[in-house]
Coordinates of C-alpha atoms in Angstrom, one line a residue:
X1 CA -17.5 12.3 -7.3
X2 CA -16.4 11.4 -10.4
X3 CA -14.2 13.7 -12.8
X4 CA -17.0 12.4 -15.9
X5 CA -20.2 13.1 -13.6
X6 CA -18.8 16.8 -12.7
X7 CA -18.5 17.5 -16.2
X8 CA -22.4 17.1 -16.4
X9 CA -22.5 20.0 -13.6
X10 CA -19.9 22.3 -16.2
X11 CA -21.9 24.5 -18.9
X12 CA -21.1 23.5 -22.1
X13 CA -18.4 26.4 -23.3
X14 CA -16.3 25.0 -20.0
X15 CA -16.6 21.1 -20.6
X16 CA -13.0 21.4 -22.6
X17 CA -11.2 23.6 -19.4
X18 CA -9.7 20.5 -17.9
X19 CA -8.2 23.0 -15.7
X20 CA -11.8 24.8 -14.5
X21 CA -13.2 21.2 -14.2
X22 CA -10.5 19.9 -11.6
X23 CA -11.0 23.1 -10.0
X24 CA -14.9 22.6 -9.2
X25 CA -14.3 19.1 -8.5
X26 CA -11.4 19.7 -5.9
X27 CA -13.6 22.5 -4.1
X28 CA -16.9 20.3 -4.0
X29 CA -14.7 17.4 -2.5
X30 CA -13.5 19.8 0.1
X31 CA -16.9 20.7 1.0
X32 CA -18.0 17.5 1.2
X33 CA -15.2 16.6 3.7
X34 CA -16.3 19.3 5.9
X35 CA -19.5 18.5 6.1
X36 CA -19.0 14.9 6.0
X37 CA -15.0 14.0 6.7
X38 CA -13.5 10.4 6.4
X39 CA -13.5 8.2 9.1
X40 CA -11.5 5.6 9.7
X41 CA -13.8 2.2 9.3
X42 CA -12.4 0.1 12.6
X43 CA -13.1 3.3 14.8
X44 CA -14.8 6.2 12.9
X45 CA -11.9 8.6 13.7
X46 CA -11.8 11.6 11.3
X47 CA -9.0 10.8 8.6
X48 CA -7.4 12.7 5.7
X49 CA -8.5 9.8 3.3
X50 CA -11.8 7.8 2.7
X51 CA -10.8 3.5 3.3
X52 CA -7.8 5.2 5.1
X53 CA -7.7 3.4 9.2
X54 CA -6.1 5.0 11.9
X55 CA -2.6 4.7 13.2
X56 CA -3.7 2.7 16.1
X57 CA -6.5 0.2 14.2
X58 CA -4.2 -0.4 11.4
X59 CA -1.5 -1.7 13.9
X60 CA -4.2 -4.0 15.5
X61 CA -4.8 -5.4 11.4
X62 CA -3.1 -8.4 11.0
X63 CA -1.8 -8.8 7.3
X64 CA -1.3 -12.1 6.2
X65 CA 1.2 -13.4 3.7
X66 CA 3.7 -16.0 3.4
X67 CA 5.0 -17.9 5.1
X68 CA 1.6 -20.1 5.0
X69 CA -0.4 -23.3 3.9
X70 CA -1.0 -23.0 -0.2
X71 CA -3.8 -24.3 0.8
X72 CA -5.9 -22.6 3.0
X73 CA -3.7 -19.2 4.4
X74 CA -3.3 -20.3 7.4
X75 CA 0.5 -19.0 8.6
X76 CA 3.2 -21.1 9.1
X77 CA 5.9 -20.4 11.8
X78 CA 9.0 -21.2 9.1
X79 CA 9.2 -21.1 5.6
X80 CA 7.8 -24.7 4.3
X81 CA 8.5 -24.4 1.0
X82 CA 6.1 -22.3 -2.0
X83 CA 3.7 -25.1 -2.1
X84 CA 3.7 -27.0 1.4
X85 CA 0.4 -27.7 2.8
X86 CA -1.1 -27.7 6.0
X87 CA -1.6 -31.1 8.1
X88 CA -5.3 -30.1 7.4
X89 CA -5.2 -29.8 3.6
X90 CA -2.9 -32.9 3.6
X91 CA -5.6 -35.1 4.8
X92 CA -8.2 -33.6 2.6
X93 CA -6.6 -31.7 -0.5
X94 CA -8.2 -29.0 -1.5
X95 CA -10.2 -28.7 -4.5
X96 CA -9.2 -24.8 -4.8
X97 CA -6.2 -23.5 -5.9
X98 CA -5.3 -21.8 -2.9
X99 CA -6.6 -19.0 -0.5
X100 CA -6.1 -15.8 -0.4
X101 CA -7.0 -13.6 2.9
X102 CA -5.6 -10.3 3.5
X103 CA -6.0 -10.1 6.9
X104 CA -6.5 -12.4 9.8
X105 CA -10.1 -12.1 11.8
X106 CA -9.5 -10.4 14.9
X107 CA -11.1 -7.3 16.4
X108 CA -10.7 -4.9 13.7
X109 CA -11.2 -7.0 10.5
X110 CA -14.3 -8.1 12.4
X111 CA -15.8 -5.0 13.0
X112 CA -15.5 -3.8 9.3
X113 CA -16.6 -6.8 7.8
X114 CA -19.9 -6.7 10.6
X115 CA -20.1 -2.8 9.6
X116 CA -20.6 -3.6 6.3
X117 CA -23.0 -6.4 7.0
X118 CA -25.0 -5.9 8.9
X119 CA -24.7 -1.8 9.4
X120 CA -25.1 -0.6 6.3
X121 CA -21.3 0.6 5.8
X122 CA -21.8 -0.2 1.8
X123 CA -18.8 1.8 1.6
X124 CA -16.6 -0.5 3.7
X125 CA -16.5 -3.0 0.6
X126 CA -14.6 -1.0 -1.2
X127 CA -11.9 -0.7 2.0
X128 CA -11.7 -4.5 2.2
X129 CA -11.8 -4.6 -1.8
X130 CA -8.5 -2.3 -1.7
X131 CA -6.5 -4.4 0.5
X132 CA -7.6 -7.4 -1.1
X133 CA -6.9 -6.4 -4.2
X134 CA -3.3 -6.8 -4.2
X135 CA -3.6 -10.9 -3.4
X136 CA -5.5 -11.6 -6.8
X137 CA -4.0 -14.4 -8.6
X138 CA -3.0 -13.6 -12.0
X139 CA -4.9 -14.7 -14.9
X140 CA -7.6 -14.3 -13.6
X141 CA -10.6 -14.5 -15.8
X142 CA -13.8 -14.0 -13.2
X143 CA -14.9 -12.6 -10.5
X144 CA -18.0 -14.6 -8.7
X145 CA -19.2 -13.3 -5.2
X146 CA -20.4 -16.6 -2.9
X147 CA -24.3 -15.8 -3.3
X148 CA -26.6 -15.4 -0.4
X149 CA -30.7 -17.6 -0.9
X150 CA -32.9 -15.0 -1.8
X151 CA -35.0 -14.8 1.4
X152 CA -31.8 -13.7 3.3
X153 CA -30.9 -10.9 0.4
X154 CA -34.8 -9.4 0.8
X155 CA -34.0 -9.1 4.4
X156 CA -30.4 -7.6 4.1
X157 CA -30.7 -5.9 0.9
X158 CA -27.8 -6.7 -0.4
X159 CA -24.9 -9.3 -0.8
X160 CA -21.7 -8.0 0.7
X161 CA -19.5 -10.3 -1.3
X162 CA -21.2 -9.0 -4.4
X163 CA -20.2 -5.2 -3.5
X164 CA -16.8 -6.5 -2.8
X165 CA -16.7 -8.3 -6.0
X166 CA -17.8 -5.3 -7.6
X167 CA -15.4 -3.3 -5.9
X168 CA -12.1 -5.3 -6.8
X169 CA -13.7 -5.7 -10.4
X170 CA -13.7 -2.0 -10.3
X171 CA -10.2 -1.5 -9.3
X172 CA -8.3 -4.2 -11.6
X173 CA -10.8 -4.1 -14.0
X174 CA -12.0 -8.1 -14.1
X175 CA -15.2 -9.0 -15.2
X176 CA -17.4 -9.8 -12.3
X177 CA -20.2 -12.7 -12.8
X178 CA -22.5 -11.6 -10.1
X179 CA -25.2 -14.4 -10.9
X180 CA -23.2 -17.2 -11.8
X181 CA -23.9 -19.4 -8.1
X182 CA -27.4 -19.6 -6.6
X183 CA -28.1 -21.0 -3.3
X184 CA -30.9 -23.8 -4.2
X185 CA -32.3 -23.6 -0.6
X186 CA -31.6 -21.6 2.8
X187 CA -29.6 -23.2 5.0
X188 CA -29.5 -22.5 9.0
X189 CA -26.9 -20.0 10.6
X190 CA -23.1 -22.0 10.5
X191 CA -22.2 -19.9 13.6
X192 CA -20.6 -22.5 16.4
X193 CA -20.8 -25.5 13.6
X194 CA -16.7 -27.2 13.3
X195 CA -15.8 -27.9 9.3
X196 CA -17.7 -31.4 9.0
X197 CA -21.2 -29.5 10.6
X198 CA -20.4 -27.2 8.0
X199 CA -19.5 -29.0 4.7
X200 CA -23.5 -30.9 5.8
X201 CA -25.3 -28.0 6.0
X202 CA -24.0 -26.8 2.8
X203 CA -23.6 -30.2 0.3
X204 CA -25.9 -29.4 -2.7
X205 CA -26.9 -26.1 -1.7
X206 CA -24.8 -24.2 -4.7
X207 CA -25.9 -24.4 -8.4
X208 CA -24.6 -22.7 -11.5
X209 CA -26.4 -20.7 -13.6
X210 CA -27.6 -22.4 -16.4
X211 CA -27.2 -19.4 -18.9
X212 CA -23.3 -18.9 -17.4
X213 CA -22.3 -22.3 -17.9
X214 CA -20.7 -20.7 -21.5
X215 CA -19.1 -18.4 -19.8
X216 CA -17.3 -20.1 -17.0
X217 CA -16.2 -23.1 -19.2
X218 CA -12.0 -23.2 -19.2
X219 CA -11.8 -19.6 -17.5
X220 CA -9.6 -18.8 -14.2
X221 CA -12.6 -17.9 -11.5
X222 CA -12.0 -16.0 -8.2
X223 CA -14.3 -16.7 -5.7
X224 CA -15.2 -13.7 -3.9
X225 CA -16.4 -14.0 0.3
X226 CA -16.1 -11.6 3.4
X227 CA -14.5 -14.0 5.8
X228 CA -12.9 -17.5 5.5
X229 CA -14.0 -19.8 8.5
X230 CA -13.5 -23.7 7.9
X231 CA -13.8 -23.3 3.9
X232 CA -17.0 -25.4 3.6
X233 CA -18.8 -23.0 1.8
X234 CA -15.6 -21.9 -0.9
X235 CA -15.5 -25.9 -1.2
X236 CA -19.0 -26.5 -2.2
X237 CA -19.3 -23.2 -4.6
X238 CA -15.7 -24.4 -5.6
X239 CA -17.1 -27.6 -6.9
X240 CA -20.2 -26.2 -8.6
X241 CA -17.9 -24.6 -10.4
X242 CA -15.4 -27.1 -11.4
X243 CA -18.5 -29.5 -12.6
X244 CA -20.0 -26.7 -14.7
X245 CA -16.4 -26.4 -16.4
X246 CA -14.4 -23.9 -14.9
X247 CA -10.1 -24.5 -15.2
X248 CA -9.7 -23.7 -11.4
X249 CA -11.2 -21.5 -8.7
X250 CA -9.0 -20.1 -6.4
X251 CA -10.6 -18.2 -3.3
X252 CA -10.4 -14.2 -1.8
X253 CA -11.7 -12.7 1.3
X254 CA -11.0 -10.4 3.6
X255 CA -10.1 -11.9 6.5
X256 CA -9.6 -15.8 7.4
X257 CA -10.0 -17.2 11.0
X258 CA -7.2 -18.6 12.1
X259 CA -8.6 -20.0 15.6
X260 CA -12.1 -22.1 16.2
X261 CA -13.2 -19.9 18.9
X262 CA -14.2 -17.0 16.6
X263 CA -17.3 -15.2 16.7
X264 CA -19.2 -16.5 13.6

C-alpha cells in the first residue's frame, strides 16, 4: 500500500506526522505478510520480498546480455562486434532496432510468464517488468503492449503485455500507449508454426489507431510482449508502426526462445 493511500486511513490532525504515517504503514505491511507472505513466482516459496525468486529458481534464470545478435538477442559464443548480426537477421534485416530479452525461455521464465497468463498471477507483470526494465533503450518516447483481438481479451480478461507495459511505464516513468495497435481479425494459435508459418498468419493483422497516428509520428516506440519466439508478430506491429510514422521501434520482452523446440 501506498504511502498517499495510507494517508486517507490517518485522521486529519495526523496527516502532517510523516513519522506516525510510516509507522501505520510499516505495521499494516507486516500484517499483511503474515497473513499473506511473498512468494517467490517460479516456485511460491515464502520470501522476504514481493517479485523477489528464490536462491535456487533464480540460478535456473538465464539472463541474457551481450555478447549477442543486435538484431534479434540471440547470444553469441564470442564477442562479434556492438553491431554484428546473426546469420538469420543477415538474410532478412530486421526492420526493428534491436531486441531486448532479459531472460532466455526455459523452465522458470516459462512458468512465470504462463502464471501470469493464463493463472491469474497479475502480479507477476510487475516481476518480469522489474527485470526488464533495466534493458530499455534510451530515448525512449512510448511504450505500446503487442495487443491481443478482442474475442481473446473477453476470454482472458486482460492483456499481459499491457500490465507489463504498465508496469515498466510505472517504474521509469514512460508514457504507455495502451491502444495504439489493434488486431483487425483473430488469428489461430502460432504454437508448433516455424517463422515463415508465422509471419502468414500474422501479415495485415496489426493496425494503428487512427486517433494515435499524432502521437506516434517521429517518436522512439518500445514495443512491449511476454516472450519472443520467431519475431513475426514484433515484425508486423513493427511495421504498422513504422507506416503510421514512428522514428524506430525497438522490441522488450521477458524472455526470448533461443531453441525451436519450445513449448509455445
Amino acid at each position: 500500500m501506498s504511502g498517499l493511500s495510507m494517508l486517507a486511513l490517518v485522521p486529519p490532525w495526523q496527516a502532517d506526522d510523516k513519522e506516525k504515517v510510516h509507522s501505520v504503514e510499516l505495521t499494516l505491511r507486516q500484517l499483511l505478510d503474515l497473513a499473506l507472505p511473498p512468494r517467490c513466482p517460479g516456485c511460491g516459496t515464502v520470501t522476504s520480498l514481493p517479485h523477489q525468486f528464490c536462491a535456487s529458481c533464480w540460478g535456473k534464470l538465464r539472463f541474457l546480455g551481450p555478447p549477442s545478435c543486435a538484431g534479434c538477442a540471440l547470444p553469441f559464443d564470442y564477442d562479434r562486434g556492438k553491431d554484428a548480426l546473426c546469420g538469420s537477421c543477415q538474410q532478412q534485416l530486421p526492420i526493428h532496432t534491436g531486441v531486448h530479452a532479459a531472460v532466455a525461455y526455459g523452465e522458470i521464465a516459462r512458468r512465470v510468464a504462463l502464471r501470469l497468463k493464463y493463472g491469474n498471477r497479475l502480479g507477476h507483470a510487475m516481476t518480469m517488468a522489474r527485470l526488464m526494465t533495466r534493458l530499455m533503450p534510451a530515448g525512449t518516447d512510448l511504450l505500446i503492449p503487442v495487443p491481443l483481438h478482442r474475442t481473446r481479451l473477453w476470454t482472458r480478461g486482460f492483456n499481459q503485455a499491457l500490465l507489463m507495459a504498465e508496469a515498466i511505464g510505472k517504474l521509469n516513468g514512460t508514457k504507455v500507449a495502451r491502444d495504439a495497435i489493434v488486431r483487425t481479425r483473430a488469428t489461430p494459435s502460432l504454437r508448433g508454426l516455424g517463422r515463415a508459418q508465422r509471419a502468414k498468419a500474422v501479415k495485415g493483422v496489426f493496425a494503428v489507431s487512427p486517433h494515435r497516428r499524432a502521437e506516434l509520428r517521429g517518436r522512439s516506440v518500445v514495443l512491449v510482449d511476454d516472450v519472443y519466439t520467431t519475431g513475426a508478430t514484433a515484425d508486423a506491429c513493427a511495421r504498422a508502426l513504422l507506416r503510421a510514422g514512428a522514428a524506430n521501434v525497438a522490441i522488450i520482452c521477458w524472455a526470448r526462445v533461443l531453441n525451436d523446440d519450445a513449448d509455445l
